[in-house]
GROMACS .gro file of C-alpha atoms in nm:
model
  206
    1UNK     CA    1   0.896  -0.707  -1.134
    2UNK     CA    2   0.596  -0.667  -1.364
    3UNK     CA    3   0.664  -0.669  -1.735
    4UNK     CA    4   0.437  -0.516  -1.999
    5UNK     CA    5   0.206  -0.221  -1.994
    6UNK     CA    6  -0.104  -0.439  -1.985
    7UNK     CA    7  -0.054  -0.440  -1.609
    8UNK     CA    8  -0.081  -0.062  -1.586
    9UNK     CA    9  -0.432  -0.091  -1.444
   10UNK     CA   10  -0.313  -0.286  -1.142
   11UNK     CA   11  -0.022  -0.051  -1.088
   12UNK     CA   12  -0.251   0.248  -1.069
   13UNK     CA   13  -0.470   0.118  -0.787
   14UNK     CA   14  -0.426   0.372  -0.510
   15UNK     CA   15  -0.537   0.226  -0.176
   16UNK     CA   16  -0.532   0.466   0.116
   17UNK     CA   17  -0.619   0.417   0.481
   18UNK     CA   18  -0.690   0.786   0.539
   19UNK     CA   19  -0.591   1.114   0.384
   20UNK     CA   20  -0.693   1.326   0.681
   21UNK     CA   21  -0.426   1.562   0.803
   22UNK     CA   22  -0.571   1.568   1.153
   23UNK     CA   23  -0.607   1.307   1.420
   24UNK     CA   24  -0.292   1.110   1.342
   25UNK     CA   25  -0.114   0.992   1.653
   26UNK     CA   26   0.228   0.835   1.626
   27UNK     CA   27   0.233   0.464   1.707
   28UNK     CA   28   0.500   0.201   1.678
   29UNK     CA   29   0.535   0.079   1.321
   30UNK     CA   30   0.497  -0.297   1.281
   31UNK     CA   31   0.804  -0.509   1.216
   32UNK     CA   32   0.791  -0.600   0.847
   33UNK     CA   33   0.938  -0.936   0.744
   34UNK     CA   34   1.142  -0.956   0.426
   35UNK     CA   35   1.026  -1.196   0.154
   36UNK     CA   36   1.191  -1.249  -0.182
   37UNK     CA   37   0.972  -1.326  -0.481
   38UNK     CA   38   1.272  -1.520  -0.618
   39UNK     CA   39   1.304  -1.756  -0.322
   40UNK     CA   40   1.352  -2.117  -0.433
   41UNK     CA   41   1.050  -2.213  -0.222
   42UNK     CA   42   0.800  -2.044  -0.456
   43UNK     CA   43   0.977  -1.861  -0.740
   44UNK     CA   44   0.881  -2.121  -1.003
   45UNK     CA   45   0.514  -2.137  -0.906
   46UNK     CA   46   0.267  -1.992  -1.157
   47UNK     CA   47   0.143  -1.647  -1.061
   48UNK     CA   48  -0.232  -1.685  -1.047
   49UNK     CA   49  -0.346  -1.886  -1.347
   50UNK     CA   50  -0.092  -1.739  -1.588
   51UNK     CA   51   0.087  -1.991  -1.809
   52UNK     CA   52   0.406  -1.788  -1.836
   53UNK     CA   53   0.452  -1.554  -1.541
   54UNK     CA   54   0.568  -1.697  -1.211
   55UNK     CA   55   0.598  -1.553  -0.862
   56UNK     CA   56   0.968  -1.515  -0.929
   57UNK     CA   57   0.932  -1.328  -1.257
   58UNK     CA   58   0.626  -1.111  -1.189
   59UNK     CA   59   0.513  -1.156  -0.830
   60UNK     CA   60   0.639  -0.830  -0.681
   61UNK     CA   61   0.290  -0.696  -0.596
   62UNK     CA   62   0.193  -1.030  -0.443
   63UNK     CA   63   0.513  -1.045  -0.239
   64UNK     CA   64   0.483  -0.684  -0.125
   65UNK     CA   65   0.128  -0.745   0.001
   66UNK     CA   66   0.248  -1.065   0.168
   67UNK     CA   67   0.502  -0.864   0.367
   68UNK     CA   68   0.235  -0.615   0.470
   69UNK     CA   69  -0.019  -0.876   0.578
   70UNK     CA   70   0.245  -1.072   0.768
   71UNK     CA   71   0.353  -0.754   0.947
   72UNK     CA   72  -0.002  -0.709   1.073
   73UNK     CA   73  -0.020  -1.059   1.213
   74UNK     CA   74  -0.169  -1.261   0.928
   75UNK     CA   75   0.058  -1.563   0.896
   76UNK     CA   76   0.131  -1.629   0.529
   77UNK     CA   77   0.399  -1.636   0.260
   78UNK     CA   78   0.392  -1.557  -0.115
   79UNK     CA   79   0.309  -1.913  -0.211
   80UNK     CA   80   0.021  -1.945   0.034
   81UNK     CA   81  -0.128  -1.607  -0.050
   82UNK     CA   82  -0.092  -1.671  -0.424
   83UNK     CA   83  -0.285  -1.996  -0.393
   84UNK     CA   84  -0.557  -1.830  -0.185
   85UNK     CA   85  -0.593  -1.547  -0.436
   86UNK     CA   86  -0.601  -1.789  -0.729
   87UNK     CA   87  -0.884  -1.983  -0.563
   88UNK     CA   88  -1.079  -1.675  -0.452
   89UNK     CA   89  -1.082  -1.445  -0.754
   90UNK     CA   90  -0.777  -1.248  -0.652
   91UNK     CA   91  -0.649  -1.188  -1.006
   92UNK     CA   92  -0.781  -1.055  -1.334
   93UNK     CA   93  -0.613  -1.123  -1.668
   94UNK     CA   94  -0.477  -1.438  -1.504
   95UNK     CA   95  -0.219  -1.268  -1.281
   96UNK     CA   96  -0.311  -0.902  -1.229
   97UNK     CA   97  -0.352  -0.861  -0.854
   98UNK     CA   98  -0.678  -0.725  -0.717
   99UNK     CA   99  -0.575  -0.533  -0.404
  100UNK     CA  100  -0.921  -0.565  -0.247
  101UNK     CA  101  -0.909  -0.944  -0.258
  102UNK     CA  102  -0.555  -0.948  -0.122
  103UNK     CA  103  -0.681  -0.765   0.185
  104UNK     CA  104  -0.987  -0.994   0.200
  105UNK     CA  105  -0.758  -1.291   0.255
  106UNK     CA  106  -0.675  -1.158   0.602
  107UNK     CA  107  -1.039  -1.170   0.716
  108UNK     CA  108  -1.020  -0.815   0.846
  109UNK     CA  109  -0.665  -0.816   0.985
  110UNK     CA  110  -0.554  -0.570   0.715
  111UNK     CA  111  -0.762  -0.299   0.550
  112UNK     CA  112  -0.724  -0.039   0.279
  113UNK     CA  113  -0.929   0.226   0.102
  114UNK     CA  114  -0.902   0.283  -0.270
  115UNK     CA  115  -0.916   0.645  -0.377
  116UNK     CA  116  -0.759   0.677  -0.720
  117UNK     CA  117  -0.763   0.455  -1.025
  118UNK     CA  118  -0.672   0.632  -1.351
  119UNK     CA  119  -0.824   0.442  -1.643
  120UNK     CA  120  -1.049   0.241  -1.413
  121UNK     CA  121  -1.273  -0.031  -1.554
  122UNK     CA  122  -1.630  -0.077  -1.439
  123UNK     CA  123  -1.582  -0.399  -1.244
  124UNK     CA  124  -1.324  -0.230  -1.019
  125UNK     CA  125  -1.527   0.076  -0.922
  126UNK     CA  126  -1.610   0.134  -0.555
  127UNK     CA  127  -1.808   0.390  -0.363
  128UNK     CA  128  -1.488   0.516  -0.203
  129UNK     CA  129  -1.326   0.645  -0.518
  130UNK     CA  130  -1.195   0.998  -0.542
  131UNK     CA  131  -0.956   1.183  -0.769
  132UNK     CA  132  -0.615   1.230  -0.612
  133UNK     CA  133  -0.270   1.251  -0.762
  134UNK     CA  134   0.034   1.088  -0.609
  135UNK     CA  135   0.030   1.187  -0.240
  136UNK     CA  136   0.313   1.412  -0.125
  137UNK     CA  137   0.597   1.248   0.062
  138UNK     CA  138   0.503   1.437   0.379
  139UNK     CA  139   0.165   1.267   0.382
  140UNK     CA  140   0.323   0.924   0.331
  141UNK     CA  141   0.554   0.998   0.623
  142UNK     CA  142   0.254   1.093   0.839
  143UNK     CA  143   0.087   0.761   0.757
  144UNK     CA  144   0.405   0.574   0.846
  145UNK     CA  145   0.420   0.763   1.175
  146UNK     CA  146   0.066   0.642   1.244
  147UNK     CA  147   0.179   0.279   1.218
  148UNK     CA  148   0.058   0.222   0.863
  149UNK     CA  149   0.250   0.071   0.574
  150UNK     CA  150   0.287   0.185   0.214
  151UNK     CA  151   0.313  -0.022  -0.103
  152UNK     CA  152   0.475   0.197  -0.367
  153UNK     CA  153   0.503   0.147  -0.741
  154UNK     CA  154   0.849   0.215  -0.882
  155UNK     CA  155   1.042   0.114  -1.194
  156UNK     CA  156   1.294  -0.169  -1.204
  157UNK     CA  157   1.488  -0.224  -1.530
  158UNK     CA  158   1.221  -0.007  -1.691
  159UNK     CA  159   0.932  -0.230  -1.579
  160UNK     CA  160   0.659  -0.190  -1.320
  161UNK     CA  161   0.768  -0.295  -0.972
  162UNK     CA  162   0.634  -0.271  -0.617
  163UNK     CA  163   0.815  -0.222  -0.287
  164UNK     CA  164   0.700  -0.179   0.072
  165UNK     CA  165   0.785   0.148   0.244
  166UNK     CA  166   0.825   0.042   0.605
  167UNK     CA  167   0.926   0.365   0.778
  168UNK     CA  168   1.140   0.675   0.749
  169UNK     CA  169   1.434   0.851   0.907
  170UNK     CA  170   1.375   1.216   0.838
  171UNK     CA  171   1.296   1.221   0.468
  172UNK     CA  172   1.482   0.898   0.392
  173UNK     CA  173   1.228   0.622   0.323
  174UNK     CA  174   1.310   0.267   0.428
  175UNK     CA  175   1.190  -0.010   0.197
  176UNK     CA  176   1.165  -0.386   0.172
  177UNK     CA  177   1.226  -0.487  -0.189
  178UNK     CA  178   1.070  -0.818  -0.304
  179UNK     CA  179   1.292  -0.847  -0.614
  180UNK     CA  180   1.614  -0.840  -0.414
  181UNK     CA  181   1.465  -0.978  -0.092
  182UNK     CA  182   1.642  -0.714   0.114
  183UNK     CA  183   1.604  -0.390   0.305
  184UNK     CA  184   1.741  -0.059   0.183
  185UNK     CA  185   1.613   0.293   0.121
  186UNK     CA  186   1.403   0.424  -0.163
  187UNK     CA  187   1.651   0.699  -0.234
  188UNK     CA  188   1.954   0.469  -0.245
  189UNK     CA  189   1.799   0.228  -0.496
  190UNK     CA  190   1.537   0.419  -0.693
  191UNK     CA  191   1.603   0.791  -0.636
  192UNK     CA  192   1.400   1.063  -0.471
  193UNK     CA  193   1.032   1.011  -0.399
  194UNK     CA  194   0.887   1.242  -0.664
  195UNK     CA  195   1.092   1.085  -0.940
  196UNK     CA  196   1.082   0.724  -0.825
  197UNK     CA  197   0.725   0.664  -0.707
  198UNK     CA  198   0.438   0.633  -0.954
  199UNK     CA  199   0.157   0.533  -0.718
  200UNK     CA  200   0.119   0.456  -0.349
  201UNK     CA  201  -0.116   0.260  -0.127
  202UNK     CA  202  -0.164   0.280   0.247
  203UNK     CA  203  -0.240  -0.037   0.442
  204UNK     CA  204  -0.352  -0.040   0.804
  205UNK     CA  205  -0.443  -0.279   1.080
  206UNK     CA  206  -0.806  -0.389   1.084
   0.00000   0.00000   0.00000
């Protein structure tokens, strides 16, 4: 879970594989491993170069991306990816995850396209930017059907939090939750999509 509104910039990064309504063919979704940011193996490790936040206290985005990259065949865990990102400019403000660098760690195994960053700062601009609001649930479901994965921003105890949407059964969205280290549904834990989700990112195999 992320605490404090100074991380709002990172939460608003909207990375999308494709927003085309056509050409999507259903493929088998990858098996997504479950990691807990509070695992004793790495929970006490500093998140990035921050002197206070740890993977356990604030590493939900890191852990969510770790699950995604591992699902697409890049062998890693939150501790390993955190160290790589710390050494390769993967954070700003000490522990604010840069989604582009997180994907760069996979050396092309995982890709994403950023389309929407409200309140963007100049160093994060890309040529792929566009203005889009939160994508409708139907479009997220279409991306899942195409074998892609979604990292969604929700709220946990009132603070910014990230989960991985791994698939869906009808309109019920399945998630892996890094805070609890378990699998459940978005609706059961956080409520319906429109109320629960504040931003979404689509990741896909490179």
